[in-house]
Amino acid sequence: MISVDELNDRLIDLAFAEDIGDGDHTTLCCIPEGETGESLLLIKEDGILAGVRVAKEVFSRFDKDLSVEVLKDDGSEVGRGDIVMSVKGRVRSLLQTERLMLNIMQRMSGIATMTHKYQQALLDAGTKTHVLDTRKTTPGMRMLEKEAVRIGGGMNHRIGLFDMILLKDNHIDFCGGVHNAVSKAKEYCKSKHLDLKIECEVRDFKELQEALKEGCDRIMFDNFTPEDTRKAVEIVAGRAETESSGGITFDTMLPYAKAGVDFISFGALTHSVKGLDMSFKAAGSDKLIIK
């Protein structure tokens, strides 16, 4: 299996290839080859910072002579006007790495900021419910987006189809019911010598009882009301982890958390997030002063 580092390297290489093509002709036409300078990463709105580690990889992979000084680390609370890092070296390299670095950091910071908002609200309400992401990620950027969720204080549901078994409604219907789906999953893990958690989605209390009987590690309540969620949590009584899913938003999540579920999953953390506003400006530019 491809490692996380290999996936990230491939993403960076592909991103440079699609952006630069046969050459950054704008930069090449007006910036002398040997000219050096400094650029600063400027934050333009409040949020949680994420992507610093990856940004350093972007700079190093393009030009190992670029010197990066990090002033604020991943997970830091940042505000309008903060300087996150200073990068010194060839001006051509600063200009050609700017957009890729910003694309990654803006998206990761946006995800971390939204995740932090959700998780902090659950903590402030006195619940012990954890925020989970989903597989609704940008193709090719899943590892970075899930890293951003962790930086923001959330948890990863699963990375992909390979590190957990999640029996959803279609699996269950094609198998002919919860019993068949779970029993086949257990047989498969045993035959393949796999130690994977098995989660089962349930749509009603009948399926919930079946999932409990089969001994799942986690049970997902799909589109349950908060009232039914509370009842379901009481029925489970700690015999499995519990998760709420299905159209739950920031504005509607508290009743589910107060019903006692262990996790709530939100596709919006990665598929509907707004990037955190920031820019990469030449040191000394009057644009570094935010009015």
Short mmCIF file of N, CA and C in Angstrom, two decimals, residues 11-99:
data_model
loop_
_atom_site.label_atom_id
_atom_site.label_comp_id
_atom_site.label_asym_id
_atom_site.label_seq_id
_atom_site.Cartn_x
_atom_site.Cartn_y
_atom_site.Cartn_z
N LEU A 11 0.85 14.21 -4.78
CA LEU A 11 -0.07 15.34 -4.87
C LEU A 11 0.69 16.63 -5.19
N ILE A 12 1.79 16.85 -4.49
CA ILE A 12 2.58 18.07 -4.71
C ILE A 12 3.14 18.10 -6.13
N ASP A 13 3.67 16.96 -6.58
CA ASP A 13 4.23 16.90 -7.94
C ASP A 13 3.16 17.17 -8.99
N LEU A 14 1.98 16.56 -8.82
CA LEU A 14 0.89 16.76 -9.77
C LEU A 14 0.42 18.21 -9.77
N ALA A 15 0.35 18.80 -8.57
CA ALA A 15 -0.11 20.18 -8.46
C ALA A 15 0.85 21.14 -9.16
N PHE A 16 2.15 20.92 -9.00
CA PHE A 16 3.13 21.75 -9.70
C PHE A 16 3.02 21.56 -11.21
N ALA A 17 2.83 20.31 -11.63
CA ALA A 17 2.75 20.02 -13.07
C ALA A 17 1.56 20.72 -13.71
N GLU A 18 0.40 20.70 -13.04
CA GLU A 18 -0.78 21.31 -13.63
C GLU A 18 -0.72 22.83 -13.59
N ASP A 19 0.04 23.39 -12.65
CA ASP A 19 0.11 24.84 -12.50
C ASP A 19 1.21 25.48 -13.35
N ILE A 20 2.38 24.85 -13.37
CA ILE A 20 3.53 25.45 -14.04
C ILE A 20 3.65 24.99 -15.50
N GLY A 21 3.24 23.75 -15.78
CA GLY A 21 3.32 23.26 -17.16
C GLY A 21 4.73 23.33 -17.71
N ASP A 22 4.91 23.98 -18.88
CA ASP A 22 6.25 24.07 -19.48
C ASP A 22 7.01 25.30 -19.00
N GLY A 23 6.47 26.00 -18.00
CA GLY A 23 7.19 27.13 -17.43
C GLY A 23 6.27 28.25 -16.99
N ASP A 24 6.62 28.91 -15.90
CA ASP A 24 5.89 30.08 -15.41
C ASP A 24 6.40 31.28 -16.21
N HIS A 25 5.82 31.50 -17.37
CA HIS A 25 6.34 32.50 -18.28
C HIS A 25 6.20 33.93 -17.74
N THR A 26 5.22 34.15 -16.88
CA THR A 26 5.07 35.48 -16.27
C THR A 26 6.28 35.79 -15.41
N THR A 27 6.66 34.84 -14.55
CA THR A 27 7.81 35.05 -13.68
C THR A 27 9.12 35.07 -14.48
N LEU A 28 9.24 34.13 -15.41
CA LEU A 28 10.49 34.03 -16.18
C LEU A 28 10.77 35.28 -17.00
N CYS A 29 9.72 35.96 -17.43
CA CYS A 29 9.94 37.12 -18.30
C CYS A 29 10.35 38.38 -17.56
N CYS A 30 10.10 38.44 -16.25
CA CYS A 30 10.36 39.71 -15.56
C CYS A 30 11.23 39.61 -14.32
N ILE A 31 11.53 38.40 -13.85
CA ILE A 31 12.35 38.23 -12.65
C ILE A 31 13.69 37.62 -13.03
N PRO A 32 14.82 38.32 -12.78
CA PRO A 32 16.14 37.77 -13.09
C PRO A 32 16.38 36.46 -12.35
N GLU A 33 17.11 35.55 -12.97
CA GLU A 33 17.31 34.21 -12.41
C GLU A 33 17.92 34.22 -11.03
N GLY A 34 18.88 35.10 -10.77
CA GLY A 34 19.59 35.06 -9.49
C GLY A 34 19.02 35.97 -8.42
N GLU A 35 17.92 36.65 -8.69
CA GLU A 35 17.38 37.60 -7.71
C GLU A 35 16.81 36.88 -6.50
N THR A 36 17.14 37.39 -5.31
CA THR A 36 16.65 36.79 -4.07
C THR A 36 15.75 37.76 -3.33
N GLY A 37 14.93 37.23 -2.44
CA GLY A 37 14.03 38.08 -1.68
C GLY A 37 13.38 37.31 -0.54
N GLU A 38 12.36 37.92 0.06
CA GLU A 38 11.66 37.32 1.20
C GLU A 38 10.17 37.57 1.05
N SER A 39 9.38 36.54 1.36
CA SER A 39 7.92 36.67 1.37
C SER A 39 7.39 36.24 2.73
N LEU A 40 6.30 36.85 3.14
CA LEU A 40 5.69 36.57 4.43
C LEU A 40 4.27 36.07 4.24
N LEU A 41 3.89 35.07 5.02
CA LEU A 41 2.53 34.54 4.97
C LEU A 41 1.68 35.30 5.97
N LEU A 42 0.68 36.00 5.46
CA LEU A 42 -0.15 36.91 6.24
C LEU A 42 -1.56 36.35 6.42
N ILE A 43 -2.03 36.34 7.65
CA ILE A 43 -3.39 35.89 7.96
C ILE A 43 -4.35 37.08 7.88
N LYS A 44 -5.51 36.86 7.24
CA LYS A 44 -6.45 37.96 7.02
C LYS A 44 -7.79 37.77 7.72
N GLU A 45 -7.95 36.65 8.43
CA GLU A 45 -9.15 36.46 9.25
C GLU A 45 -8.85 35.47 10.37
N ASP A 46 -9.63 35.51 11.43
CA ASP A 46 -9.41 34.66 12.60
C ASP A 46 -9.70 33.20 12.26
N GLY A 47 -8.92 32.31 12.87
CA GLY A 47 -9.17 30.89 12.65
C GLY A 47 -8.12 30.01 13.32
N ILE A 48 -8.12 28.74 12.93
CA ILE A 48 -7.14 27.77 13.42
C ILE A 48 -6.20 27.44 12.26
N LEU A 49 -4.92 27.53 12.51
CA LEU A 49 -3.92 27.34 11.47
C LEU A 49 -3.66 25.85 11.21
N ALA A 50 -3.60 25.48 9.95
CA ALA A 50 -3.25 24.11 9.57
C ALA A 50 -2.57 24.14 8.21
N GLY A 51 -1.61 23.22 8.02
CA GLY A 51 -0.92 23.13 6.75
C GLY A 51 0.51 23.62 6.76
N VAL A 52 0.99 24.06 7.90
CA VAL A 52 2.37 24.55 7.99
C VAL A 52 3.36 23.45 7.62
N ARG A 53 3.14 22.27 8.16
CA ARG A 53 4.04 21.15 7.86
C ARG A 53 4.08 20.88 6.36
N VAL A 54 2.91 20.88 5.72
CA VAL A 54 2.85 20.60 4.29
C VAL A 54 3.45 21.74 3.48
N ALA A 55 3.25 22.97 3.92
CA ALA A 55 3.82 24.11 3.22
C ALA A 55 5.35 24.00 3.18
N LYS A 56 5.94 23.58 4.28
CA LYS A 56 7.40 23.41 4.30
C LYS A 56 7.83 22.35 3.29
N GLU A 57 7.02 21.30 3.13
CA GLU A 57 7.33 20.27 2.14
C GLU A 57 7.24 20.83 0.72
N VAL A 58 6.23 21.67 0.48
CA VAL A 58 6.07 22.28 -0.84
C VAL A 58 7.30 23.10 -1.20
N PHE A 59 7.74 23.95 -0.28
CA PHE A 59 8.92 24.79 -0.54
C PHE A 59 10.16 23.94 -0.76
N SER A 60 10.37 22.95 0.10
CA SER A 60 11.57 22.11 0.01
C SER A 60 11.57 21.27 -1.26
N ARG A 61 10.40 20.76 -1.63
CA ARG A 61 10.34 19.89 -2.81
C ARG A 61 10.62 20.68 -4.10
N PHE A 62 10.24 21.97 -4.12
CA PHE A 62 10.47 22.78 -5.30
C PHE A 62 11.87 23.36 -5.34
N ASP A 63 12.36 23.80 -4.19
CA ASP A 63 13.68 24.45 -4.12
C ASP A 63 14.24 24.27 -2.73
N LYS A 64 15.19 23.37 -2.61
CA LYS A 64 15.75 23.04 -1.29
C LYS A 64 16.53 24.19 -0.68
N ASP A 65 16.84 25.21 -1.47
CA ASP A 65 17.59 26.35 -0.93
C ASP A 65 16.69 27.41 -0.30
N LEU A 66 15.37 27.25 -0.42
CA LEU A 66 14.47 28.19 0.26
C LEU A 66 14.58 28.00 1.77
N SER A 67 14.67 29.10 2.48
CA SER A 67 14.80 29.07 3.94
C SER A 67 13.48 29.49 4.57
N VAL A 68 12.90 28.60 5.38
CA VAL A 68 11.59 28.84 5.98
C VAL A 68 11.72 29.05 7.48
N GLU A 69 11.21 30.17 7.98
CA GLU A 69 11.15 30.42 9.42
C GLU A 69 9.68 30.41 9.84
N VAL A 70 9.32 29.44 10.65
CA VAL A 70 7.93 29.30 11.10
C VAL A 70 7.72 30.10 12.37
N LEU A 71 6.73 30.96 12.35
CA LEU A 71 6.42 31.80 13.50
C LEU A 71 5.21 31.29 14.28
N LYS A 72 4.35 30.54 13.60
CA LYS A 72 3.17 29.95 14.27
C LYS A 72 2.97 28.53 13.74
N ASP A 73 2.74 27.60 14.64
CA ASP A 73 2.65 26.19 14.28
C ASP A 73 1.23 25.75 13.99
N ASP A 74 1.10 24.57 13.38
CA ASP A 74 -0.21 23.97 13.14
C ASP A 74 -0.98 23.86 14.45
N GLY A 75 -2.26 24.20 14.40
CA GLY A 75 -3.10 24.14 15.59
C GLY A 75 -3.18 25.45 16.35
N SER A 76 -2.36 26.44 15.96
CA SER A 76 -2.38 27.74 16.65
C SER A 76 -3.64 28.52 16.30
N GLU A 77 -4.15 29.25 17.26
CA GLU A 77 -5.21 30.21 16.97
C GLU A 77 -4.55 31.43 16.34
N VAL A 78 -5.04 31.84 15.19
CA VAL A 78 -4.46 32.99 14.49
C VAL A 78 -5.53 34.04 14.26
N GLY A 79 -5.07 35.28 14.11
CA GLY A 79 -6.00 36.37 13.91
C GLY A 79 -5.56 37.28 12.78
N ARG A 80 -6.43 38.12 12.38
CA ARG A 80 -6.19 39.07 11.30
C ARG A 80 -4.91 39.87 11.55
N GLY A 81 -3.99 39.83 10.60
CA GLY A 81 -2.74 40.57 10.72
C GLY A 81 -1.56 39.75 11.19
N ASP A 82 -1.80 38.52 11.64
CA ASP A 82 -0.69 37.66 12.11
C ASP A 82 0.20 37.24 10.94
N ILE A 83 1.50 37.16 11.21
CA ILE A 83 2.47 36.63 10.25
C ILE A 83 2.80 35.20 10.67
N VAL A 84 2.58 34.25 9.78
CA VAL A 84 2.76 32.83 10.12
C VAL A 84 4.17 32.34 9.82
N MET A 85 4.73 32.79 8.70
CA MET A 85 6.07 32.33 8.35
C MET A 85 6.76 33.31 7.42
N SER A 86 8.07 33.21 7.42
CA SER A 86 8.92 33.97 6.52
C SER A 86 9.67 32.99 5.64
N VAL A 87 9.71 33.25 4.33
CA VAL A 87 10.42 32.38 3.40
C VAL A 87 11.40 33.23 2.59
N LYS A 88 12.67 32.85 2.60
CA LYS A 88 13.71 33.60 1.90
C LYS A 88 14.37 32.71 0.84
N GLY A 89 14.74 33.33 -0.27
CA GLY A 89 15.44 32.59 -1.32
C GLY A 89 15.22 33.21 -2.67
N ARG A 90 15.34 32.40 -3.71
CA ARG A 90 15.15 32.91 -5.07
C ARG A 90 13.72 33.40 -5.27
N VAL A 91 13.60 34.61 -5.81
CA VAL A 91 12.27 35.20 -6.01
C VAL A 91 11.44 34.35 -6.96
N ARG A 92 12.08 33.79 -7.98
CA ARG A 92 11.34 32.93 -8.91
C ARG A 92 10.69 31.76 -8.16
N SER A 93 11.41 31.19 -7.24
CA SER A 93 10.87 30.06 -6.47
C SER A 93 9.74 30.51 -5.55
N LEU A 94 9.90 31.69 -4.94
CA LEU A 94 8.84 32.22 -4.07
C LEU A 94 7.54 32.40 -4.85
N LEU A 95 7.65 32.91 -6.07
CA LEU A 95 6.46 33.17 -6.87
C LEU A 95 5.82 31.89 -7.40
N GLN A 96 6.63 30.90 -7.73
CA GLN A 96 6.10 29.67 -8.32
C GLN A 96 5.52 28.71 -7.27
N THR A 97 5.91 28.86 -6.03
CA THR A 97 5.36 28.01 -4.97
C THR A 97 4.18 28.67 -4.25
N GLU A 98 3.99 29.96 -4.48
CA GLU A 98 2.99 30.73 -3.74
C GLU A 98 1.59 30.14 -3.80
N ARG A 99 1.08 29.89 -5.00
CA ARG A 99 -0.31 29.48 -5.13
C ARG A 99 -0.58 28.09 -4.57
#
